[in-house]
Amino acid sequence: MPSLITFNTTEVHLWDNPQQKTSKVINFPHTYVDTPRISVGLNALDVKAGTEVRVTGFASDIDNRKFTTNVNTWADTTLWLGEINCFVMRPANLDFLSGEFSATAVETSGRIDFERPFATPPNVVVFLRQIDTGGGSCTCIKTYANDIDAKGFTIHVETWSDTKLRSGIAGWIAYPEDKENIFSGMASTFQ
């Protein structure tokens, strides 16, 4: 069964002491036979008003015992708090497929073809791993999947209002729709 590990930048430094690079070594609860796969998604951001949102979360230095979580910013972004979720999949667990889509100001959607088809259309979870937006009075960004079938789906990274997308990375995880004890859905702050 996959596991979920959460990392918050306040585990390393106080919120009022922002840093452009924040990392922490995380030990797995047990040693894996081989290197596990890890998908990382941004879970919470508190960015200084008036700065552009440039944030990335990722895993590095992955081996069968540990990995390093990272939440970084660049340019003029001041990140008071950042939180990521790390979805850890055993290397032999073939029920879960995962990957990433890189969006640009020009290309904000694309077709994802699975490395192997599912028996039926799977559940697909998408999330943002990196955001680079500029301009605007606030940052409005979302990612979603549609046209899901057994062979793949279409992923989108979109902004609205006056938010301008420079680039973004959206991660995805697909798993059988009848997989027991795994639940996913959609959350929105819109009514």
PDB file of C-alpha atoms in Angstrom:
ATOM      1  CA  MET A   1       0.000   0.000   0.000  1.00  0.00           C
ATOM      2  CA  PRO A   2       1.383   3.464  -0.821  1.00  0.00           C
ATOM      3  CA  SER A   3       2.087   5.906   1.974  1.00  0.00           C
ATOM      4  CA  LEU A   4       1.669   9.664   2.251  1.00  0.00           C
ATOM      5  CA  ILE A   5       4.322  11.841   3.880  1.00  0.00           C
ATOM      6  CA  THR A   6       3.746  15.558   4.513  1.00  0.00           C
ATOM      7  CA  PHE A   7       6.525  18.137   4.873  1.00  0.00           C
ATOM      8  CA  ASN A   8       6.040  21.736   6.045  1.00  0.00           C
ATOM      9  CA  THR A   9       8.789  24.375   5.860  1.00  0.00           C
ATOM     10  CA  THR A  10       8.099  25.347   9.485  1.00  0.00           C
ATOM     11  CA  GLU A  11       9.616  21.990  10.454  1.00  0.00           C
ATOM     12  CA  VAL A  12      12.972  23.532   9.453  1.00  0.00           C
ATOM     13  CA  HIS A  13      12.601  27.275  10.107  1.00  0.00           C
ATOM     14  CA  LEU A  14      10.108  29.722  11.601  1.00  0.00           C
ATOM     15  CA  TRP A  15       7.549  31.258   9.260  1.00  0.00           C
ATOM     16  CA  ASP A  16       8.960  34.764   9.810  1.00  0.00           C
ATOM     17  CA  ASN A  17      12.443  33.629   8.688  1.00  0.00           C
ATOM     18  CA  PRO A  18      11.709  32.722   5.039  1.00  0.00           C
ATOM     19  CA  GLN A  19      14.370  31.004   2.971  1.00  0.00           C
ATOM     20  CA  GLN A  20      14.574  30.358  -0.754  1.00  0.00           C
ATOM     21  CA  LYS A  21      15.605  26.736  -0.235  1.00  0.00           C
ATOM     22  CA  THR A  22      14.182  24.534   2.485  1.00  0.00           C
ATOM     23  CA  SER A  23      14.830  20.804   2.713  1.00  0.00           C
ATOM     24  CA  LYS A  24      14.675  17.945   5.166  1.00  0.00           C
ATOM     25  CA  VAL A  25      15.794  14.317   5.037  1.00  0.00           C
ATOM     26  CA  ILE A  26      12.895  11.917   5.637  1.00  0.00           C
ATOM     27  CA  ASN A  27      13.502   8.300   6.636  1.00  0.00           C
ATOM     28  CA  PHE A  28      11.015   5.779   5.293  1.00  0.00           C
ATOM     29  CA  PRO A  29       9.163   3.784   7.972  1.00  0.00           C
ATOM     30  CA  HIS A  30      10.881   0.656   6.597  1.00  0.00           C
ATOM     31  CA  THR A  31      13.599  -0.194   4.091  1.00  0.00           C
ATOM     32  CA  TYR A  32      12.382  -0.932   0.558  1.00  0.00           C
ATOM     33  CA  VAL A  33      13.901  -3.666  -1.614  1.00  0.00           C
ATOM     34  CA  ASP A  34      14.587  -1.049  -4.302  1.00  0.00           C
ATOM     35  CA  THR A  35      14.101   2.705  -4.724  1.00  0.00           C
ATOM     36  CA  PRO A  36      10.403   3.660  -4.399  1.00  0.00           C
ATOM     37  CA  ARG A  37       8.627   6.077  -6.728  1.00  0.00           C
ATOM     38  CA  ILE A  38       7.579   9.402  -5.186  1.00  0.00           C
ATOM     39  CA  SER A  39       5.042  11.906  -6.527  1.00  0.00           C
ATOM     40  CA  VAL A  40       5.103  15.351  -4.906  1.00  0.00           C
ATOM     41  CA  GLY A  41       2.324  17.944  -4.810  1.00  0.00           C
ATOM     42  CA  LEU A  42       2.031  21.403  -3.280  1.00  0.00           C
ATOM     43  CA  ASN A  43      -0.456  21.344  -0.424  1.00  0.00           C
ATOM     44  CA  ALA A  44      -0.275  24.824   1.149  1.00  0.00           C
ATOM     45  CA  LEU A  45       1.432  28.116   0.329  1.00  0.00           C
ATOM     46  CA  ASP A  46       1.649  31.416   2.197  1.00  0.00           C
ATOM     47  CA  VAL A  47       3.398  33.914  -0.071  1.00  0.00           C
ATOM     48  CA  LYS A  48       4.181  37.538   0.772  1.00  0.00           C
ATOM     49  CA  ALA A  49       1.693  39.916  -0.824  1.00  0.00           C
ATOM     50  CA  GLY A  50       3.050  41.878  -3.740  1.00  0.00           C
ATOM     51  CA  THR A  51       5.534  39.211  -4.820  1.00  0.00           C
ATOM     52  CA  GLU A  52       5.112  36.850  -7.717  1.00  0.00           C
ATOM     53  CA  VAL A  53       4.418  33.199  -6.954  1.00  0.00           C
ATOM     54  CA  ARG A  54       7.407  31.057  -7.902  1.00  0.00           C
ATOM     55  CA  VAL A  55       7.430  27.845  -5.844  1.00  0.00           C
ATOM     56  CA  THR A  56       8.491  24.269  -6.457  1.00  0.00           C
ATOM     57  CA  GLY A  57       8.246  21.155  -4.319  1.00  0.00           C
ATOM     58  CA  PHE A  58      10.193  18.015  -5.129  1.00  0.00           C
ATOM     59  CA  ALA A  59      11.935  14.927  -3.784  1.00  0.00           C
ATOM     60  CA  SER A  60      15.664  14.358  -4.249  1.00  0.00           C
ATOM     61  CA  ASP A  61      18.387  11.957  -3.148  1.00  0.00           C
ATOM     62  CA  ILE A  62      15.917   9.053  -3.121  1.00  0.00           C
ATOM     63  CA  ASP A  63      17.166   5.644  -2.085  1.00  0.00           C
ATOM     64  CA  ASN A  64      15.557   2.612  -0.461  1.00  0.00           C
ATOM     65  CA  ARG A  65      15.889   4.058   3.091  1.00  0.00           C
ATOM     66  CA  LYS A  66      15.311   7.818   2.809  1.00  0.00           C
ATOM     67  CA  PHE A  67      14.782  10.846   0.608  1.00  0.00           C
ATOM     68  CA  THR A  68      15.036  14.624   0.832  1.00  0.00           C
ATOM     69  CA  THR A  69      11.959  16.836   0.662  1.00  0.00           C
ATOM     70  CA  ASN A  70      12.443  20.277  -0.892  1.00  0.00           C
ATOM     71  CA  VAL A  71      10.338  23.436  -1.095  1.00  0.00           C
ATOM     72  CA  ASN A  72      12.140  26.174  -3.025  1.00  0.00           C
ATOM     73  CA  THR A  73      11.413  29.640  -4.394  1.00  0.00           C
ATOM     74  CA  TRP A  74      13.325  31.940  -6.703  1.00  0.00           C
ATOM     75  CA  ALA A  75      13.538  35.578  -7.817  1.00  0.00           C
ATOM     76  CA  ASP A  76      11.522  37.929  -5.584  1.00  0.00           C
ATOM     77  CA  THR A  77       9.124  35.350  -4.079  1.00  0.00           C
ATOM     78  CA  THR A  78       8.958  35.377  -0.283  1.00  0.00           C
ATOM     79  CA  LEU A  79       7.444  32.158   1.021  1.00  0.00           C
ATOM     80  CA  TRP A  80       6.312  32.360   4.634  1.00  0.00           C
ATOM     81  CA  LEU A  81       5.107  28.756   4.637  1.00  0.00           C
ATOM     82  CA  GLY A  82       5.088  25.916   2.141  1.00  0.00           C
ATOM     83  CA  GLU A  83       3.768  22.397   2.512  1.00  0.00           C
ATOM     84  CA  ILE A  84       4.013  19.394   0.215  1.00  0.00           C
ATOM     85  CA  ASN A  85       2.544  15.909   0.158  1.00  0.00           C
ATOM     86  CA  CYS A  86       4.785  13.062  -0.958  1.00  0.00           C
ATOM     87  CA  PHE A  87       2.984   9.962  -2.240  1.00  0.00           C
ATOM     88  CA  VAL A  88       5.411   7.049  -1.872  1.00  0.00           C
ATOM     89  CA  MET A  89       4.829   3.958  -4.037  1.00  0.00           C
ATOM     90  CA  ARG A  90       6.674   0.653  -3.609  1.00  0.00           C
ATOM     91  CA  PRO A  91       8.822  -0.094  -6.665  1.00  0.00           C
ATOM     92  CA  ALA A  92       6.913  -3.318  -7.427  1.00  0.00           C
ATOM     93  CA  ASN A  93       3.445  -1.773  -7.026  1.00  0.00           C
ATOM     94  CA  LEU A  94       2.270  -1.703 -10.636  1.00  0.00           C
ATOM     95  CA  ASP A  95      -1.322  -0.715  -9.804  1.00  0.00           C
ATOM     96  CA  PHE A  96      -0.249   2.931  -9.615  1.00  0.00           C
ATOM     97  CA  LEU A  97       1.082   4.861 -12.588  1.00  0.00           C
ATOM     98  CA  SER A  98       2.422   8.380 -12.150  1.00  0.00           C
ATOM     99  CA  GLY A  99       4.069  11.179 -14.074  1.00  0.00           C
ATOM    100  CA  GLU A 100       4.260  14.905 -14.699  1.00  0.00           C
ATOM    101  CA  PHE A 101       3.126  17.441 -17.267  1.00  0.00           C
ATOM    102  CA  SER A 102       5.054  20.681 -17.866  1.00  0.00           C
ATOM    103  CA  ALA A 103       2.812  23.603 -18.782  1.00  0.00           C
ATOM    104  CA  THR A 104       3.983  26.843 -20.377  1.00  0.00           C
ATOM    105  CA  ALA A 105       2.344  30.148 -21.202  1.00  0.00           C
ATOM    106  CA  VAL A 106       1.612  28.681 -24.656  1.00  0.00           C
ATOM    107  CA  GLU A 107       0.873  25.027 -23.892  1.00  0.00           C
ATOM    108  CA  THR A 108      -1.454  24.598 -20.893  1.00  0.00           C
ATOM    109  CA  SER A 109      -2.904  21.161 -21.641  1.00  0.00           C
ATOM    110  CA  GLY A 110      -1.794  17.877 -23.121  1.00  0.00           C
ATOM    111  CA  ARG A 111      -2.703  14.258 -23.628  1.00  0.00           C
ATOM    112  CA  ILE A 112      -1.081  11.766 -21.245  1.00  0.00           C
ATOM    113  CA  ASP A 113      -0.753   8.216 -22.578  1.00  0.00           C
ATOM    114  CA  PHE A 114      -0.265   5.538 -19.917  1.00  0.00           C
ATOM    115  CA  GLU A 115       2.809   3.315 -20.257  1.00  0.00           C
ATOM    116  CA  ARG A 116       0.359   0.407 -20.162  1.00  0.00           C
ATOM    117  CA  PRO A 117      -3.440   0.501 -20.394  1.00  0.00           C
ATOM    118  CA  PHE A 118      -5.792  -0.174 -17.503  1.00  0.00           C
ATOM    119  CA  ALA A 119      -8.607  -2.744 -17.818  1.00  0.00           C
ATOM    120  CA  THR A 120     -11.182   0.044 -17.336  1.00  0.00           C
ATOM    121  CA  PRO A 121     -10.839   3.850 -17.096  1.00  0.00           C
ATOM    122  CA  PRO A 122      -8.848   4.490 -13.900  1.00  0.00           C
ATOM    123  CA  ASN A 123      -9.211   7.127 -11.221  1.00  0.00           C
ATOM    124  CA  VAL A 124      -6.804   9.978 -11.938  1.00  0.00           C
ATOM    125  CA  VAL A 125      -5.564  12.449  -9.327  1.00  0.00           C
ATOM    126  CA  VAL A 126      -3.792  15.613 -10.503  1.00  0.00           C
ATOM    127  CA  PHE A 127      -1.961  18.230  -8.448  1.00  0.00           C
ATOM    128  CA  LEU A 128       0.458  21.131  -8.838  1.00  0.00           C
ATOM    129  CA  ARG A 129       4.144  20.567  -8.077  1.00  0.00           C
ATOM    130  CA  GLN A 130       5.586  23.822  -9.397  1.00  0.00           C
ATOM    131  CA  ILE A 131       4.087  27.251 -10.047  1.00  0.00           C
ATOM    132  CA  ASP A 132       5.610  30.266 -11.791  1.00  0.00           C
ATOM    133  CA  THR A 133       3.011  32.979 -12.216  1.00  0.00           C
ATOM    134  CA  GLY A 134       3.256  36.709 -12.633  1.00  0.00           C
ATOM    135  CA  GLY A 135       1.177  39.829 -12.608  1.00  0.00           C
ATOM    136  CA  GLY A 136      -2.258  40.199 -11.261  1.00  0.00           C
ATOM    137  CA  SER A 137      -3.822  41.149  -7.996  1.00  0.00           C
ATOM    138  CA  CYS A 138      -3.955  37.524  -6.815  1.00  0.00           C
ATOM    139  CA  THR A 139      -2.843  34.095  -8.020  1.00  0.00           C
ATOM    140  CA  CYS A 140      -5.610  31.982  -9.532  1.00  0.00           C
ATOM    141  CA  ILE A 141      -4.459  28.586 -10.822  1.00  0.00           C
ATOM    142  CA  LYS A 142      -5.922  25.101 -11.085  1.00  0.00           C
ATOM    143  CA  THR A 143      -5.191  21.727 -12.626  1.00  0.00           C
ATOM    144  CA  TYR A 144      -7.658  19.063 -13.677  1.00  0.00           C
ATOM    145  CA  ALA A 145      -8.046  15.948 -15.824  1.00  0.00           C
ATOM    146  CA  ASN A 146     -10.740  15.037 -18.341  1.00  0.00           C
ATOM    147  CA  ASP A 147     -11.296  12.630 -21.251  1.00  0.00           C
ATOM    148  CA  ILE A 148     -10.111   9.774 -19.024  1.00  0.00           C
ATOM    149  CA  ASP A 149     -10.083   6.352 -20.674  1.00  0.00           C
ATOM    150  CA  ALA A 150      -8.164   3.098 -20.153  1.00  0.00           C
ATOM    151  CA  LYS A 151      -5.239   4.357 -22.270  1.00  0.00           C
ATOM    152  CA  GLY A 152      -4.793   7.895 -20.915  1.00  0.00           C
ATOM    153  CA  PHE A 153      -6.324  11.304 -20.208  1.00  0.00           C
ATOM    154  CA  THR A 154      -6.003  15.015 -20.895  1.00  0.00           C
ATOM    155  CA  ILE A 155      -4.406  17.204 -18.231  1.00  0.00           C
ATOM    156  CA  HIS A 156      -4.888  20.970 -17.894  1.00  0.00           C
ATOM    157  CA  VAL A 157      -3.150  23.755 -15.966  1.00  0.00           C
ATOM    158  CA  GLU A 158      -5.213  26.933 -16.136  1.00  0.00           C
ATOM    159  CA  THR A 159      -5.239  30.418 -14.685  1.00  0.00           C
ATOM    160  CA  TRP A 160      -7.991  33.022 -14.633  1.00  0.00           C
ATOM    161  CA  SER A 161      -8.659  36.599 -13.623  1.00  0.00           C
ATOM    162  CA  ASP A 162      -5.451  38.543 -14.291  1.00  0.00           C
ATOM    163  CA  THR A 163      -3.008  35.738 -13.360  1.00  0.00           C
ATOM    164  CA  LYS A 164      -0.387  34.996 -16.015  1.00  0.00           C
ATOM    165  CA  LEU A 165       1.198  31.533 -16.174  1.00  0.00           C
ATOM    166  CA  ARG A 166       4.897  31.474 -17.039  1.00  0.00           C
ATOM    167  CA  SER A 167       5.222  27.771 -16.315  1.00  0.00           C
ATOM    168  CA  GLY A 168       3.901  25.056 -14.076  1.00  0.00           C
ATOM    169  CA  ILE A 169       4.372  21.389 -13.415  1.00  0.00           C
ATOM    170  CA  ALA A 170       1.366  19.229 -12.662  1.00  0.00           C
ATOM    171  CA  GLY A 171       1.824  15.735 -11.308  1.00  0.00           C
ATOM    172  CA  TRP A 172      -0.621  12.882 -11.747  1.00  0.00           C
ATOM    173  CA  ILE A 173      -1.346   9.467 -10.290  1.00  0.00           C
ATOM    174  CA  ALA A 174      -3.645   6.904 -11.930  1.00  0.00           C
ATOM    175  CA  TYR A 175      -4.934   3.761 -10.242  1.00  0.00           C
ATOM    176  CA  PRO A 176      -7.648   1.142 -10.892  1.00  0.00           C
ATOM    177  CA  GLU A 177     -11.130   2.474 -10.234  1.00  0.00           C
ATOM    178  CA  ASP A 178     -11.933  -0.588  -8.129  1.00  0.00           C
ATOM    179  CA  LYS A 179      -8.786  -0.392  -5.949  1.00  0.00           C
ATOM    180  CA  GLU A 180      -9.784  -1.100  -2.347  1.00  0.00           C
ATOM    181  CA  ASN A 181      -8.965   1.324   0.493  1.00  0.00           C
ATOM    182  CA  ILE A 182      -7.903   4.146  -1.832  1.00  0.00           C
ATOM    183  CA  PHE A 183     -10.211   7.133  -2.126  1.00  0.00           C
ATOM    184  CA  SER A 184      -9.889  10.325  -4.114  1.00  0.00           C
ATOM    185  CA  GLY A 185     -12.140  13.144  -5.172  1.00  0.00           C
ATOM    186  CA  MET A 186     -12.268  16.817  -6.004  1.00  0.00           C
ATOM    187  CA  ALA A 187     -11.981  19.758  -3.653  1.00  0.00           C
ATOM    188  CA  SER A 188     -12.887  23.296  -4.583  1.00  0.00           C
ATOM    189  CA  THR A 189     -13.343  26.574  -2.754  1.00  0.00           C
ATOM    190  CA  PHE A 190     -15.925  27.602  -5.338  1.00  0.00           C
ATOM    191  CA  GLN A 191     -19.613  27.122  -4.568  1.00  0.00           C
TER     192      GLN A 191
END
